Amino acid sequence: SETRPLTAVRRFPPDFLWGAATAAYQIEGAAAEDGRTPSIWDTFSHTPGKVFQGHNGDVAVDHYHRFREDVRLMGELGLNAYRFSVSWSRVQPTGRGPAVQKGLDFYRRLVDELLAAGIEPALTLYHWDLPQELEDAGGWPERATAERFAAYAGLVADALGDRVTRWTTLNEPWCSAFLGYGSGVHAPGRTDPVAALRAAHHLNLGHGLAVRALRAALPAGAKLAVSLNLHEVRPLTASAADREAARRIDTVGNGVWLGPMLEGGYPEELFADTAHLTDWAFVRDGDTETAGQPLDWLGVNYYTPTVVSRVAEGEEKPQDDGHGNSAHSPWPGADDVAFHQADGARTAMGWPVDPAGLHDLLTRLSARYPGLPLVVSENGAAYEDVVGPDGSVHDPERAAYVHAHLEAVHRAVADGAAVTGYFLWSLLDNFEWAYGYAKRFGAVHVDYGTLARTPKSSARWYARVARSGELCAPGAEG
Ligand code: GBH
């Protein structure tokens, strides 16, 4: 028989995960049902001025009541995996004590529906929605929150461990720490660089404690991970100053997680860069060992690269532009760093389209952590949907974006990177955090008046790729 080179037809490995991802607060709604209490995102979105036009997740896309229809849509998309998160305050309303059965039952029904449809559930324990009661007790800057998180992880594992194999502790702890407590553009909206660094450490600790709790509660064979938004950092020029700026952002953006979780400790440069802010006395003996529990895979979320330069002394810093140059910086220890957006195609978020960044990130990670399978746990793009007179939605830009990024993933695999899956962000249009419902990332369009779901043309193209395991160009249907 004929052997075809991998690159000619762009065929992906046979057991590749073809998925889509969501997060609880962004899709579920049912904010006060069945015992659920407010999380920091309920509080934040109901605080005037925090979210675009005062949007909130009270109803979101009502996935809590429509999950059966949504699982059917996943089938239409040809998915063999689905990544979702559990709302902590739905299963453990106060963040302490026993679980609420009704909350757990919702996830049990969802998982059963997925398994019946032949779709592998990939469960994330924490996608930014801390129970408000725990924030009132100090939130992630406090050590106790890490311990609470591990207890919660154990509760969910006891309830769902017989049917869920793939577990993720945290989604993008960088956002929780530095957007939540540093720049304040995410809940709980605090703007204190020291609180942000303390939060980062307690997220690392919480991750490690949760991995231990999961290992104790789950059957052997469970596959545990964390999902990080790793910054593909590039210096604006080759100057020593810009390369130093890139080094700093790599340290406080990537090393702050990869160090303790995968390399045995924080990078020394992190302590040096932030020495004027804190002496890190909140790090106790044994903490980095706890954070470094062995993992079975690493989730990588990628949207666009991070381009930086150094602002020389006496030079103006760029205006607050929502792209890193915020009034309150989410980058402690990097006050003289400016952020840039490359020229060329951009998504509706203003983020440059740069698939080479994903290839470079995956190949570098795989070389650095041999034997650790990588999964692209989020990648996708916002564009403005145009709904046709017949109700159809044609989104060729999204298909082109995903096609280019899948090509980059394929190239990374051909170059030796151990990438075992891809999750499109997102299954459905949903609550895009501080942007409310103004930005649409879905493969499936949601009419926010009727909550009717309509697969976009990109969804039909993605289904063809997922079913065949072969990357075809978006054609008529894309
Ligand atoms: C992901 O976050 C989320 O996991 C998901 O819930 C969300 O809906 C999706 O992406 C789309 O946004 O300019 O320095 O402040 C993406 C997080 C957003 C992190 C942009 C970095 C810019 C950093 N990224 N952000 S800065």
Tab-separated table of N, CA and C in Angstrom, residues 274-399:
chain	number	residue	atom	x	y	z
A	274	THR	N	10.513	41.585	41.326
A	274	THR	CA	9.420	42.077	42.182
A	274	THR	C	9.893	42.386	43.604
A	275	ALA	N	11.208	42.438	43.805
A	275	ALA	CA	11.745	42.615	45.161
A	275	ALA	C	11.297	43.940	45.787
A	276	HIS	N	11.037	44.963	44.958
A	276	HIS	CA	10.576	46.253	45.493
A	276	HIS	C	9.117	46.185	45.950
A	277	LEU	N	8.420	45.104	45.609
A	277	LEU	CA	7.007	44.966	45.979
A	277	LEU	C	6.820	44.043	47.169
A	278	THR	N	7.544	42.917	47.172
A	278	THR	CA	7.330	41.905	48.213
A	278	THR	C	8.573	41.044	48.385
A	279	ASP	N	8.708	40.499	49.587
A	279	ASP	CA	9.808	39.546	49.836
A	279	ASP	C	9.327	38.096	49.699
A	280	TRP	N	8.092	37.899	49.227
A	280	TRP	CA	7.532	36.562	48.994
A	280	TRP	C	7.538	35.690	50.266
A	281	ALA	N	7.406	36.355	51.430
A	281	ALA	CA	7.419	35.594	52.690
A	281	ALA	C	6.212	34.668	52.807
A	282	PHE	N	5.215	34.878	51.937
A	282	PHE	CA	4.022	34.002	51.962
A	282	PHE	C	4.300	32.635	51.346
A	283	VAL	N	5.461	32.435	50.746
A	283	VAL	CA	5.832	31.107	50.233
A	283	VAL	C	6.442	30.304	51.381
A	284	ARG	N	5.780	29.201	51.731
A	284	ARG	CA	6.284	28.396	52.849
A	284	ARG	C	7.078	27.194	52.346
A	285	ASP	N	7.894	26.660	53.228
A	285	ASP	CA	8.647	25.439	52.890
A	285	ASP	C	7.683	24.371	52.397
A	286	GLY	N	8.062	23.724	51.334
A	286	GLY	CA	7.235	22.628	50.820
A	286	GLY	C	6.204	23.071	49.788
A	287	ASP	N	5.944	24.391	49.694
A	287	ASP	CA	4.895	24.847	48.769
A	287	ASP	C	5.234	24.524	47.313
A	288	THR	N	6.482	24.755	46.921
A	288	THR	CA	6.777	24.532	45.502
A	288	THR	C	6.773	23.038	45.198
A	289	GLU	N	7.113	22.235	46.187
A	289	GLU	CA	7.017	20.783	45.983
A	289	GLU	C	5.549	20.389	45.786
A	290	THR	N	4.678	20.990	46.580
A	290	THR	CA	3.245	20.720	46.425
A	290	THR	C	2.762	21.144	45.040
A	291	ALA	N	3.182	22.330	44.607
A	291	ALA	CA	2.721	22.847	43.312
A	291	ALA	C	3.223	21.988	42.152
A	292	GLY	N	4.309	21.258	42.375
A	292	GLY	CA	4.942	20.509	41.289
A	292	GLY	C	4.521	19.054	41.187
A	293	GLN	N	3.303	18.743	41.588
A	293	GLN	CA	2.795	17.365	41.425
A	293	GLN	C	2.854	16.966	39.956
A	294	PRO	N	3.251	15.718	39.680
A	294	PRO	CA	3.311	15.293	38.277
A	294	PRO	C	1.954	15.427	37.578
A	295	LEU	N	2.004	15.856	36.325
A	295	LEU	CA	0.788	16.025	35.523
A	295	LEU	C	0.795	15.033	34.367
A	296	ASP	N	-0.391	14.760	33.829
A	296	ASP	CA	-0.510	13.823	32.704
A	296	ASP	C	-0.588	14.530	31.362
A	297	TRP	N	-0.974	15.798	31.360
A	297	TRP	CA	-0.989	16.595	30.128
A	297	TRP	C	-1.013	18.060	30.521
A	298	LEU	N	-0.717	18.902	29.560
A	298	LEU	CA	-0.730	20.341	29.802
A	298	LEU	C	-1.670	20.999	28.793
A	299	GLY	N	-2.612	21.785	29.291
A	299	GLY	CA	-3.513	22.529	28.415
A	299	GLY	C	-2.894	23.874	28.060
A	300	VAL	N	-2.886	24.181	26.781
A	300	VAL	CA	-2.304	25.433	26.296
A	300	VAL	C	-3.402	26.245	25.616
A	301	ASN	N	-3.667	27.440	26.133
A	301	ASN	CA	-4.643	28.334	25.509
A	301	ASN	C	-3.884	29.402	24.741
A	302	TYR	N	-4.204	29.558	23.473
A	302	TYR	CA	-3.467	30.519	22.641
A	302	TYR	C	-4.422	31.286	21.735
A	303	TYR	N	-4.234	32.616	21.706
A	303	TYR	CA	-5.028	33.469	20.803
A	303	TYR	C	-4.155	34.348	19.915
A	304	THR	N	-3.111	34.957	20.505
A	304	THR	CA	-2.282	35.929	19.784
A	304	THR	C	-0.957	36.080	20.531
A	305	PRO	N	0.112	36.476	19.848
A	305	PRO	CA	1.370	36.646	20.583
A	305	PRO	C	1.411	37.949	21.384
A	306	THR	N	2.424	38.091	22.212
A	306	THR	CA	2.607	39.271	23.059
A	306	THR	C	3.893	39.969	22.625
A	307	VAL	N	3.771	41.161	22.050
A	307	VAL	CA	4.930	41.884	21.519
A	307	VAL	C	5.255	43.039	22.465
A	308	VAL	N	6.498	43.106	22.909
A	308	VAL	CA	6.850	44.088	23.940
A	308	VAL	C	8.125	44.860	23.603
A	309	SER	N	8.190	46.056	24.189
A	309	SER	CA	9.423	46.850	24.092
A	309	SER	C	9.691	47.464	25.458
A	310	ARG	N	10.903	47.994	25.641
A	310	ARG	CA	11.184	48.677	26.897
A	310	ARG	C	11.000	50.175	26.730
A	311	VAL	N	10.323	50.769	27.685
A	311	VAL	CA	10.144	52.214	27.681
A	311	VAL	C	11.345	52.813	28.396
A	312	ALA	N	12.129	53.625	27.649
A	312	ALA	CA	13.333	54.213	28.247
A	312	ALA	C	12.940	55.266	29.277
A	313	GLU	N	13.847	55.564	30.188
A	313	GLU	CA	13.580	56.553	31.224
A	313	GLU	C	13.273	57.903	30.576
A	314	GLY	N	12.226	58.580	31.071
A	314	GLY	CA	11.858	59.881	30.512
A	314	GLY	C	10.913	59.771	29.329
A	315	GLU	N	10.774	58.567	28.768
A	315	GLU	CA	9.884	58.368	27.613
A	315	GLU	C	8.443	58.172	28.096
A	316	GLU	N	7.465	58.655	27.303
A	316	GLU	CA	6.035	58.464	27.623
A	316	GLU	C	5.664	56.980	27.512
A	317	LYS	N	4.849	56.496	28.431
A	317	LYS	CA	4.287	55.150	28.254
A	317	LYS	C	3.080	55.233	27.335
A	318	PRO	N	2.775	54.181	26.585
A	318	PRO	CA	1.594	54.232	25.714
A	318	PRO	C	0.316	54.423	26.530
A	319	GLN	N	-0.703	54.970	25.885
A	319	GLN	CA	-2.009	55.157	26.520
A	319	GLN	C	-2.608	53.806	26.897
A	320	ASP	N	-3.501	53.839	27.903
A	320	ASP	CA	-4.267	52.652	28.266
A	320	ASP	C	-5.105	52.231	27.052
A	321	ASP	N	-4.798	51.054	26.511
A	321	ASP	CA	-5.442	50.638	25.264
A	321	ASP	C	-6.116	49.271	25.387
A	322	GLY	N	-6.218	48.760	26.610
A	322	GLY	CA	-6.821	47.441	26.798
A	322	GLY	C	-5.959	46.297	26.306
A	323	HIS	N	-4.743	46.590	25.934
A	323	HIS	CA	-3.840	45.542	25.458
A	323	HIS	C	-2.553	45.537	26.288
A	324	GLY	N	-2.681	45.433	27.565
A	324	GLY	CA	-1.501	45.328	28.417
A	324	GLY	C	-1.039	46.655	28.991
A	325	ASN	N	-1.297	47.754	28.280
A	325	ASN	CA	-0.845	49.066	28.754
A	325	ASN	C	-1.909	49.691	29.662
A	326	SER	N	-2.382	48.926	30.650
A	326	SER	CA	-3.502	49.400	31.468
A	326	SER	C	-3.033	50.416	32.496
A	327	ALA	N	-3.999	51.220	32.974
A	327	ALA	CA	-3.698	52.194	34.024
A	327	ALA	C	-3.105	51.470	35.229
A	328	HIS	N	-3.745	50.377	35.623
A	328	HIS	CA	-3.170	49.515	36.659
A	328	HIS	C	-2.617	48.310	35.919
A	329	SER	N	-1.324	48.091	36.046
A	329	SER	CA	-0.707	47.048	35.229
A	329	SER	C	-1.016	45.654	35.753
A	330	PRO	N	-1.316	44.714	34.832
A	330	PRO	CA	-1.394	43.312	35.238
A	330	PRO	C	-0.016	42.639	35.222
A	331	TRP	N	1.056	43.422	35.153
A	331	TRP	CA	2.408	42.867	35.027
A	331	TRP	C	3.308	43.421	36.127
A	332	PRO	N	3.165	42.939	37.386
A	332	PRO	CA	4.004	43.471	38.458
A	332	PRO	C	5.485	43.264	38.140
A	333	GLY	N	6.282	44.277	38.431
A	333	GLY	CA	7.716	44.166	38.199
A	333	GLY	C	8.117	44.461	36.774
A	334	ALA	N	7.178	44.942	35.954
A	334	ALA	CA	7.504	45.221	34.548
A	334	ALA	C	6.936	46.583	34.153
A	335	ASP	N	7.160	47.574	35.016
A	335	ASP	CA	6.561	48.896	34.787
A	335	ASP	C	7.112	49.602	33.557
A	336	ASP	N	8.305	49.223	33.128
A	336	ASP	CA	8.893	49.924	31.981
A	336	ASP	C	8.715	49.122	30.683
A	337	VAL	N	7.685	48.282	30.658
A	337	VAL	CA	7.430	47.490	29.450
A	337	VAL	C	6.186	48.025	28.751
A	338	ALA	N	6.273	48.212	27.431
A	338	ALA	CA	5.116	48.626	26.627
A	338	ALA	C	4.680	47.474	25.733
A	339	PHE	N	3.363	47.423	25.445
A	339	PHE	CA	2.782	46.321	24.661
A	339	PHE	C	2.343	46.833	23.298
A	340	HIS	N	2.570	46.027	22.276
A	340	HIS	CA	2.308	46.441	20.888
A	340	HIS	C	1.443	45.413	20.180
A	341	GLN	N	0.672	45.880	19.202
A	341	GLN	CA	-0.130	44.988	18.371
A	341	GLN	C	0.456	45.030	16.973
A	342	ALA	N	0.827	43.869	16.462
A	342	ALA	CA	1.419	43.814	15.123
A	342	ALA	C	0.425	44.313	14.075
A	343	ASP	N	0.940	44.803	12.958
A	343	ASP	CA	0.091	45.193	11.823
A	343	ASP	C	-0.531	43.942	11.215
A	344	GLY	N	-1.501	44.139	10.364
A	344	GLY	CA	-2.095	43.006	9.648
A	344	GLY	C	-3.460	42.657	10.177
A	345	ALA	N	-3.935	41.447	9.804
A	345	ALA	CA	-5.295	41.046	10.138
A	345	ALA	C	-5.493	40.965	11.650
A	346	ARG	N	-6.647	41.434	12.105
A	346	ARG	CA	-7.004	41.363	13.524
A	346	ARG	C	-8.405	40.774	13.652
A	347	THR	N	-8.662	40.197	14.809
A	347	THR	CA	-10.017	39.722	15.103
A	347	THR	C	-10.832	40.885	15.674
A	348	ALA	N	-12.095	40.633	15.991
A	348	ALA	CA	-12.946	41.685	16.565
A	348	ALA	C	-12.472	42.103	17.957
A	349	MET	N	-11.598	41.331	18.598
A	349	MET	CA	-11.007	41.741	19.875
A	349	MET	C	-9.854	42.719	19.644
A	350	GLY	N	-9.458	42.904	18.383
A	350	GLY	CA	-8.272	43.708	18.097
A	350	GLY	C	-6.991	42.895	18.203
A	351	TRP	N	-7.133	41.581	18.339
A	351	TRP	CA	-5.950	40.725	18.502
A	351	TRP	C	-5.416	40.297	17.138
A	352	PRO	N	-4.131	40.547	16.854
A	352	PRO	CA	-3.545	40.126	15.579
A	352	PRO	C	-3.645	38.615	15.361
A	353	VAL	N	-3.905	38.239	14.117
A	353	VAL	CA	-3.978	36.816	13.745
A	353	VAL	C	-2.566	36.352	13.433
A	354	ASP	N	-2.041	35.417	14.227
A	354	ASP	CA	-0.640	35.025	14.091
A	354	ASP	C	-0.442	33.550	14.432
A	355	PRO	N	-0.806	32.670	13.506
A	355	PRO	CA	-0.729	31.228	13.803
A	355	PRO	C	0.692	30.733	14.054
A	356	ALA	N	1.698	31.399	13.507
A	356	ALA	CA	3.079	30.953	13.752
A	356	ALA	C	3.389	30.960	15.250
A	357	GLY	N	2.752	31.885	15.986
A	357	GLY	CA	2.971	31.942	17.434
A	357	GLY	C	2.552	30.645	18.106
A	358	LEU	N	1.475	30.033	17.633
A	358	LEU	CA	1.014	28.768	18.226
A	358	LEU	C	2.003	27.645	17.910
A	359	HIS	N	2.471	27.589	16.676
A	359	HIS	CA	3.471	26.586	16.305
A	359	HIS	C	4.713	26.720	17.188
A	360	ASP	N	5.201	27.945	17.328
A	360	ASP	CA	6.441	28.161	18.074
A	360	ASP	C	6.259	27.802	19.548
A	361	LEU	N	5.117	28.183	20.099
A	361	LEU	CA	4.829	27.883	21.501
A	361	LEU	C	4.798	26.366	21.735
A	362	LEU	N	4.096	25.649	20.882
A	362	LEU	CA	3.947	24.196	21.063
A	362	LEU	C	5.280	23.474	20.896
A	363	THR	N	6.062	23.859	19.901
A	363	THR	CA	7.335	23.151	19.685
A	363	THR	C	8.297	23.447	20.839
A	364	ARG	N	8.298	24.694	21.319
A	364	ARG	CA	9.200	25.020	22.421
A	364	ARG	C	8.799	24.278	23.698
A	365	LEU	N	7.514	24.251	24.004
A	365	LEU	CA	7.046	23.564	25.215
A	365	LEU	C	7.357	22.078	25.144
A	366	SER	N	7.134	21.495	23.973
A	366	SER	CA	7.346	20.054	23.852
A	366	SER	C	8.827	19.704	23.991
A	367	ALA	N	9.702	20.583	23.496
A	367	ALA	CA	11.140	20.340	23.650
A	367	ALA	C	11.553	20.485	25.114
A	368	ARG	N	10.910	21.411	25.813
A	368	ARG	CA	11.279	21.684	27.200
A	368	ARG	C	10.724	20.635	28.172
A	369	TYR	N	9.554	20.096	27.853
A	369	TYR	CA	8.930	19.102	28.740
A	369	TYR	C	8.688	17.812	27.977
A	370	PRO	N	9.745	17.093	27.646
A	370	PRO	CA	9.561	15.870	26.859
A	370	PRO	C	8.705	14.872	27.637
A	371	GLY	N	7.825	14.205	26.929
A	371	GLY	CA	6.980	13.206	27.582
A	371	GLY	C	5.700	13.781	28.156
A	372	LEU	N	5.524	15.091	28.116
A	372	LEU	CA	4.287	15.689	28.618
A	372	LEU	C	3.385	16.026	27.426
A	373	PRO	N	2.298	15.264	27.241
A	373	PRO	CA	1.408	15.572	26.112
A	373	PRO	C	0.797	16.962	26.250
A	374	LEU	N	0.703	17.650	25.143
A	374	LEU	CA	0.094	18.980	25.117
A	374	LEU	C	-1.276	18.889	24.458
A	375	VAL	N	-2.210	19.672	24.952
A	375	VAL	CA	-3.513	19.797	24.307
A	375	VAL	C	-3.780	21.291	24.136
A	376	VAL	N	-4.140	21.699	22.949
A	376	VAL	CA	-4.581	23.084	22.776
A	376	VAL	C	-5.966	23.144	23.402
A	377	SER	N	-6.042	23.695	24.619
A	377	SER	CA	-7.320	23.651	25.340
A	377	SER	C	-8.216	24.836	25.002
A	378	GLU	N	-7.666	25.858	24.338
A	378	GLU	CA	-8.475	26.944	23.771
A	378	GLU	C	-7.734	27.583	22.614
A	379	ASN	N	-8.470	27.818	21.540
A	379	ASN	CA	-8.002	28.651	20.429
A	379	ASN	C	-9.242	29.017	19.626
A	380	GLY	N	-9.311	30.252	19.192
A	380	GLY	CA	-10.484	30.674	18.438
A	380	GLY	C	-10.472	32.175	18.281
A	381	ALA	N	-11.561	32.713	17.746
A	381	ALA	CA	-11.570	34.127	17.422
A	381	ALA	C	-12.972	34.707	17.489
A	382	ALA	N	-13.040	35.998	17.858
A	382	ALA	CA	-14.298	36.737	17.799
A	382	ALA	C	-14.372	37.465	16.467
A	383	TYR	N	-15.534	37.385	15.848
A	383	TYR	CA	-15.822	38.194	14.660
A	383	TYR	C	-17.261	38.654	14.756
A	384	GLU	N	-17.596	39.678	14.003
A	384	GLU	CA	-18.985	40.137	14.022
A	384	GLU	C	-19.822	39.275	13.084
A	385	ASP	N	-20.850	38.664	13.627
A	385	ASP	CA	-21.684	37.794	12.801
A	385	ASP	C	-22.644	38.614	11.945
A	386	VAL	N	-22.810	38.180	10.713
A	386	VAL	CA	-23.849	38.752	9.866
A	386	VAL	C	-24.894	37.654	9.648
A	387	VAL	N	-26.091	37.902	10.141
A	387	VAL	CA	-27.162	36.916	9.999
A	387	VAL	C	-27.893	37.191	8.686
A	388	GLY	N	-27.934	36.171	7.824
A	388	GLY	CA	-28.580	36.321	6.519
A	388	GLY	C	-30.093	36.413	6.646
A	389	PRO	N	-30.753	36.835	5.585
A	389	PRO	CA	-32.217	36.962	5.621
A	389	PRO	C	-32.910	35.635	5.935
A	390	ASP	N	-32.254	34.524	5.596
A	390	ASP	CA	-32.842	33.205	5.900
A	390	ASP	C	-32.419	32.699	7.278
A	391	GLY	N	-31.733	33.554	8.051
A	391	GLY	CA	-31.322	33.159	9.399
A	391	GLY	C	-29.969	32.464	9.452
A	392	SER	N	-29.349	32.219	8.296
A	392	SER	CA	-28.067	31.524	8.294
A	392	SER	C	-26.941	32.502	8.646
A	393	VAL	N	-25.851	31.954	9.203
A	393	VAL	CA	-24.716	32.787	9.589
A	393	VAL	C	-23.472	32.291	8.868
A	394	HIS	N	-22.884	33.182	8.088
A	394	HIS	CA	-21.729	32.837	7.276
A	394	HIS	C	-20.527	33.551	7.894
A	395	ASP	N	-19.544	32.782	8.423
A	395	ASP	CA	-18.406	33.384	9.134
A	395	ASP	C	-17.077	32.865	8.582
A	396	PRO	N	-16.780	33.215	7.327
A	396	PRO	CA	-15.552	32.706	6.711
A	396	PRO	C	-14.284	33.120	7.456
A	397	GLU	N	-14.302	34.276	8.139
A	397	GLU	CA	-13.062	34.684	8.846
A	397	GLU	C	-12.734	33.712	9.975
A	398	ARG	N	-13.777	33.257	10.681
A	398	ARG	CA	-13.520	32.318	11.779
A	398	ARG	C	-12.949	31.013	11.228
A	399	ALA	N	-13.532	30.514	10.148
A	399	ALA	CA	-13.013	29.273	9.559
A	399	ALA	C	-11.565	29.465	9.115
